[in-house]
PDB file of C-alpha atoms in Angstrom:
ATOM      1  CA  MET A   1      20.811 125.982 113.222  1.00  0.00           C
ATOM      2  CA  ALA A   2      22.227 126.698 110.306  1.00  0.00           C
ATOM      3  CA  LYS A   3      18.553 125.987 107.691  1.00  0.00           C
ATOM      4  CA  LYS A   4      19.274 122.947 105.246  1.00  0.00           C
ATOM      5  CA  PRO A   5      19.149 125.498 101.274  1.00  0.00           C
ATOM      6  CA  LYS A   6      16.760 124.105  99.933  1.00  0.00           C
ATOM      7  CA  LYS A   7      17.436 122.885  97.147  1.00  0.00           C
ATOM      8  CA  GLN A   8      16.873 124.960  93.624  1.00  0.00           C
ATOM      9  CA  GLN A   9      12.738 124.777  92.046  1.00  0.00           C
ATOM     10  CA  GLY A  10      12.468 122.496  89.675  1.00  0.00           C
ATOM     11  CA  GLY A  11      17.250 121.980  89.430  1.00  0.00           C
ATOM     12  CA  THR A  12      17.896 119.116  88.270  1.00  0.00           C
ATOM     13  CA  PRO A  13      21.892 117.649  88.363  1.00  0.00           C
ATOM     14  CA  ALA A  14      22.093 118.764  85.331  1.00  0.00           C
ATOM     15  CA  THR A  15      20.651 122.516  85.493  1.00  0.00           C
ATOM     16  CA  VAL A  16      23.495 121.842  88.720  1.00  0.00           C
ATOM     17  CA  ALA A  17      26.417 121.158  86.743  1.00  0.00           C
ATOM     18  CA  LEU A  18      25.737 123.744  84.711  1.00  0.00           C
ATOM     19  CA  ALA A  19      24.807 126.659  87.313  1.00  0.00           C
ATOM     20  CA  ALA A  20      27.937 125.382  89.555  1.00  0.00           C
ATOM     21  CA  ALA A  21      30.101 126.244  85.707  1.00  0.00           C
ATOM     22  CA  GLY A  22      28.900 129.443  84.644  1.00  0.00           C
ATOM     23  CA  VAL A  23      27.770 128.100  81.337  1.00  0.00           C
ATOM     24  CA  ALA A  24      25.689 130.486  79.801  1.00  0.00           C
ATOM     25  CA  HIS A  25      22.394 128.045  79.227  1.00  0.00           C
ATOM     26  CA  THR A  26      18.588 128.422  78.981  1.00  0.00           C
ATOM     27  CA  VAL A  27      15.846 125.997  79.804  1.00  0.00           C
ATOM     28  CA  HIS A  28      12.699 125.265  78.676  1.00  0.00           C
ATOM     29  CA  ALA A  29      10.001 123.193  80.159  1.00  0.00           C
ATOM     30  CA  TYR A  30       7.160 121.795  78.369  1.00  0.00           C
ATOM     31  CA  GLU A  31       4.614 119.329  79.897  1.00  0.00           C
ATOM     32  CA  HIS A  32       5.379 116.026  79.085  1.00  0.00           C
ATOM     33  CA  ASP A  33       2.634 113.198  77.014  1.00  0.00           C
ATOM     34  CA  PRO A  34       3.630 109.880  78.114  1.00  0.00           C
ATOM     35  CA  ALA A  35       1.605 109.061  75.081  1.00  0.00           C
ATOM     36  CA  HIS A  36       4.306 110.556  72.798  1.00  0.00           C
ATOM     37  CA  SER A  37       6.337 108.002  71.106  1.00  0.00           C
ATOM     38  CA  SER A  38       9.277 110.176  70.639  1.00  0.00           C
ATOM     39  CA  TYR A  39      11.083 111.591  74.274  1.00  0.00           C
ATOM     40  CA  GLY A  40      13.187 113.817  70.977  1.00  0.00           C
ATOM     41  CA  GLU A  41      10.792 114.601  68.965  1.00  0.00           C
ATOM     42  CA  GLU A  42       8.458 115.327  71.718  1.00  0.00           C
ATOM     43  CA  ALA A  43      11.112 118.051  72.791  1.00  0.00           C
ATOM     44  CA  ALA A  44      11.313 119.222  68.956  1.00  0.00           C
ATOM     45  CA  GLU A  45       7.690 120.036  68.077  1.00  0.00           C
ATOM     46  CA  ALA A  46       7.415 121.452  72.643  1.00  0.00           C
ATOM     47  CA  LEU A  47       9.911 123.757  71.807  1.00  0.00           C
ATOM     48  CA  GLY A  48       9.290 124.533  68.142  1.00  0.00           C
ATOM     49  CA  VAL A  49      12.726 123.210  67.726  1.00  0.00           C
ATOM     50  CA  SER A  50      14.292 121.470  64.731  1.00  0.00           C
ATOM     51  CA  ALA A  51      14.685 117.915  65.337  1.00  0.00           C
ATOM     52  CA  ASP A  52      18.564 118.671  63.628  1.00  0.00           C
ATOM     53  CA  ARG A  53      19.475 120.983  66.602  1.00  0.00           C
ATOM     54  CA  VAL A  54      17.736 119.345  69.609  1.00  0.00           C
ATOM     55  CA  PHE A  55      20.016 116.299  70.626  1.00  0.00           C
ATOM     56  CA  LYS A  56      19.245 112.895  72.163  1.00  0.00           C
ATOM     57  CA  THR A  57      21.819 111.254  74.728  1.00  0.00           C
ATOM     58  CA  LEU A  58      21.659 107.370  75.190  1.00  0.00           C
ATOM     59  CA  VAL A  59      24.354 105.050  76.793  1.00  0.00           C
ATOM     60  CA  ALA A  60      25.826 102.105  74.946  1.00  0.00           C
ATOM     61  CA  ASP A  61      28.330  99.631  75.652  1.00  0.00           C
ATOM     62  CA  VAL A  62      31.649 100.188  73.862  1.00  0.00           C
ATOM     63  CA  ASP A  63      34.018  96.765  74.714  1.00  0.00           C
ATOM     64  CA  GLY A  64      32.413  96.636  77.821  1.00  0.00           C
ATOM     65  CA  THR A  65      32.409 100.292  78.671  1.00  0.00           C
ATOM     66  CA  LEU A  66      30.004 102.648  79.178  1.00  0.00           C
ATOM     67  CA  THR A  67      29.251 105.198  77.041  1.00  0.00           C
ATOM     68  CA  VAL A  68      27.253 108.460  76.526  1.00  0.00           C
ATOM     69  CA  ALA A  69      26.751 109.302  72.781  1.00  0.00           C
ATOM     70  CA  VAL A  70      24.550 112.487  71.564  1.00  0.00           C
ATOM     71  CA  VAL A  71      22.930 112.992  67.941  1.00  0.00           C
ATOM     72  CA  PRO A  72      20.722 114.929  66.517  1.00  0.00           C
ATOM     73  CA  VAL A  73      16.525 113.203  67.934  1.00  0.00           C
ATOM     74  CA  ALA A  74      16.611 113.375  63.567  1.00  0.00           C
ATOM     75  CA  GLY A  75      18.461 110.452  62.783  1.00  0.00           C
ATOM     76  CA  SER A  76      19.996 107.941  64.776  1.00  0.00           C
ATOM     77  CA  LEU A  77      22.848 106.186  66.455  1.00  0.00           C
ATOM     78  CA  ASP A  78      25.214 104.529  64.163  1.00  0.00           C
ATOM     79  CA  LEU A  79      27.014 102.304  66.477  1.00  0.00           C
ATOM     80  CA  LYS A  80      29.908 101.395  64.520  1.00  0.00           C
ATOM     81  CA  SER A  81      30.555 104.288  64.518  1.00  0.00           C
ATOM     82  CA  LEU A  82      30.733 105.138  67.888  1.00  0.00           C
ATOM     83  CA  ALA A  83      32.988 102.487  68.733  1.00  0.00           C
ATOM     84  CA  SER A  84      35.823 103.900  65.854  1.00  0.00           C
ATOM     85  CA  ALA A  85      35.246 107.226  68.107  1.00  0.00           C
ATOM     86  CA  VAL A  86      36.698 106.161  71.161  1.00  0.00           C
ATOM     87  CA  GLY A  87      38.430 103.220  69.967  1.00  0.00           C
ATOM     88  CA  GLY A  88      36.975 100.382  70.630  1.00  0.00           C
ATOM     89  CA  LYS A  89      35.649  97.027  68.416  1.00  0.00           C
ATOM     90  CA  ARG A  90      32.061  96.348  69.037  1.00  0.00           C
ATOM     91  CA  ALA A  91      28.685  98.943  70.853  1.00  0.00           C
ATOM     92  CA  THR A  92      25.514  97.690  71.669  1.00  0.00           C
ATOM     93  CA  MET A  93      23.260  99.850  72.601  1.00  0.00           C
ATOM     94  CA  ALA A  94      23.160  99.265  77.130  1.00  0.00           C
ATOM     95  CA  ASP A  95      20.357  97.675  79.472  1.00  0.00           C
ATOM     96  CA  PRO A  96      18.225 100.621  79.739  1.00  0.00           C
ATOM     97  CA  ALA A  97      18.478 100.276  83.371  1.00  0.00           C
ATOM     98  CA  LEU A  98      22.162  99.649  83.521  1.00  0.00           C
ATOM     99  CA  ALA A  99      21.613 103.443  81.898  1.00  0.00           C
ATOM    100  CA  GLU A 100      19.741 105.005  84.742  1.00  0.00           C
ATOM    101  CA  ARG A 101      21.117 103.355  87.617  1.00  0.00           C
ATOM    102  CA  THR A 102      24.968 104.240  86.292  1.00  0.00           C
ATOM    103  CA  THR A 103      23.564 108.243  85.299  1.00  0.00           C
ATOM    104  CA  GLY A 104      21.167 108.541  88.057  1.00  0.00           C
ATOM    105  CA  TYR A 105      18.715 109.621  85.044  1.00  0.00           C
ATOM    106  CA  VAL A 106      15.055 107.804  84.044  1.00  0.00           C
ATOM    107  CA  ARG A 107      14.823 106.724  80.295  1.00  0.00           C
ATOM    108  CA  GLY A 108      13.894 109.860  77.841  1.00  0.00           C
ATOM    109  CA  GLY A 109      14.955 112.505  81.083  1.00  0.00           C
ATOM    110  CA  ILE A 110      18.861 111.074  80.781  1.00  0.00           C
ATOM    111  CA  SER A 111      21.188 113.855  79.585  1.00  0.00           C
ATOM    112  CA  PRO A 112      24.581 114.416  79.080  1.00  0.00           C
ATOM    113  CA  LEU A 113      25.471 116.725  82.228  1.00  0.00           C
ATOM    114  CA  GLY A 114      25.821 115.736  85.420  1.00  0.00           C
ATOM    115  CA  GLN A 115      26.096 112.178  85.412  1.00  0.00           C
ATOM    116  CA  ARG A 116      25.775 110.470  89.052  1.00  0.00           C
ATOM    117  CA  LYS A 117      29.071 108.805  87.472  1.00  0.00           C
ATOM    118  CA  LYS A 118      31.511 110.952  84.651  1.00  0.00           C
ATOM    119  CA  LEU A 119      31.324 108.722  81.244  1.00  0.00           C
ATOM    120  CA  ARG A 120      33.426 108.924  78.442  1.00  0.00           C
ATOM    121  CA  THR A 121      31.135 110.862  76.106  1.00  0.00           C
ATOM    122  CA  VAL A 122      31.241 111.136  72.555  1.00  0.00           C
ATOM    123  CA  LEU A 123      29.465 114.157  70.271  1.00  0.00           C
ATOM    124  CA  ASP A 124      27.645 113.544  67.308  1.00  0.00           C
ATOM    125  CA  GLU A 125      30.075 116.384  64.973  1.00  0.00           C
ATOM    126  CA  SER A 126      26.601 118.270  63.658  1.00  0.00           C
ATOM    127  CA  ALA A 127      25.819 120.280  66.867  1.00  0.00           C
ATOM    128  CA  SER A 128      29.089 121.585  65.672  1.00  0.00           C
ATOM    129  CA  ALA A 129      27.146 123.430  62.634  1.00  0.00           C
ATOM    130  CA  HIS A 130      24.391 125.052  65.087  1.00  0.00           C
ATOM    131  CA  ALA A 131      25.224 128.045  67.632  1.00  0.00           C
ATOM    132  CA  THR A 132      22.726 126.294  70.110  1.00  0.00           C
ATOM    133  CA  ILE A 133      21.172 123.230  71.027  1.00  0.00           C
ATOM    134  CA  CYS A 134      19.362 121.204  73.335  1.00  0.00           C
ATOM    135  CA  VAL A 135      20.176 118.738  75.212  1.00  0.00           C
ATOM    136  CA  SER A 136      17.339 116.812  78.108  1.00  0.00           C
ATOM    137  CA  ALA A 137      18.569 118.892  81.804  1.00  0.00           C
ATOM    138  CA  GLY A 138      17.560 115.922  83.071  1.00  0.00           C
ATOM    139  CA  ARG A 139      14.153 114.757  83.943  1.00  0.00           C
ATOM    140  CA  ARG A 140      11.333 114.938  80.367  1.00  0.00           C
ATOM    141  CA  GLY A 141      10.223 117.913  80.110  1.00  0.00           C
ATOM    142  CA  LEU A 142      13.023 120.031  80.559  1.00  0.00           C
ATOM    143  CA  GLU A 143      15.275 120.516  78.076  1.00  0.00           C
ATOM    144  CA  VAL A 144      18.384 122.951  78.006  1.00  0.00           C
ATOM    145  CA  GLU A 145      19.746 124.848  75.544  1.00  0.00           C
ATOM    146  CA  LEU A 146      23.813 125.721  74.909  1.00  0.00           C
ATOM    147  CA  SER A 147      26.553 126.135  72.688  1.00  0.00           C
ATOM    148  CA  PRO A 148      28.127 122.886  71.544  1.00  0.00           C
ATOM    149  CA  GLY A 149      31.497 123.790  72.279  1.00  0.00           C
ATOM    150  CA  ASP A 150      30.583 124.572  76.211  1.00  0.00           C
ATOM    151  CA  LEU A 151      28.816 120.290  75.725  1.00  0.00           C
ATOM    152  CA  ALA A 152      31.504 119.270  75.102  1.00  0.00           C
ATOM    153  CA  ALA A 153      34.391 121.354  77.789  1.00  0.00           C
ATOM    154  CA  LEU A 154      31.614 120.032  79.858  1.00  0.00           C
ATOM    155  CA  THR A 155      31.409 116.250  79.547  1.00  0.00           C
ATOM    156  CA  ASP A 156      35.051 115.510  78.155  1.00  0.00           C
ATOM    157  CA  ALA A 157      33.790 114.327  75.095  1.00  0.00           C
ATOM    158  CA  VAL A 158      35.460 113.196  71.377  1.00  0.00           C
ATOM    159  CA  ARG A 159      33.200 114.973  68.757  1.00  0.00           C
ATOM    160  CA  ALA A 160      33.071 112.241  65.637  1.00  0.00           C
ATOM    161  CA  PRO A 161      30.236 111.657  62.793  1.00  0.00           C
ATOM    162  CA  ILE A 162      28.763 109.200  65.483  1.00  0.00           C
ATOM    163  CA  GLY A 163      24.695 109.840  63.580  1.00  0.00           C
ATOM    164  CA  ARG A 164      22.951 108.639  60.585  1.00  0.00           C
ATOM    165  CA  ALA A 165      19.648 110.555  58.587  1.00  0.00           C
TER     166      ALA A 165
END
């Protein structure tokens, strides 16, 4: 009887997708503090990385279609710019429970990679200013560092100015 392959220790759908694609990346783990007020700021502080290089993954509803926005944790998402980037008229933040069900991740750990259902994705153009950026690796306390170009390619992301300082 053949043995079932063991799940990679600490593996998430995001890290599995990166490994399967053969994309160069580094996984960074840190102890998540549930009392911290911002998941993204916590990641930047824990990793000792500038907040403009750590990107948060937000799920929005653009004209009835869920859309992923990846923006620096140092700023916020401009919903009007997001809608415009995908040819839509109006964007609102998605219901958190719907975002979790659709992506397969929990809030604060939603990764743009390895989602349960592939959603259209928009990456803030500021990512291009960095050789590498960090995004959630699929759970709180786990980030993955990779090139913005690889992230855009793996998610079929549109690059647009969707972040606000």
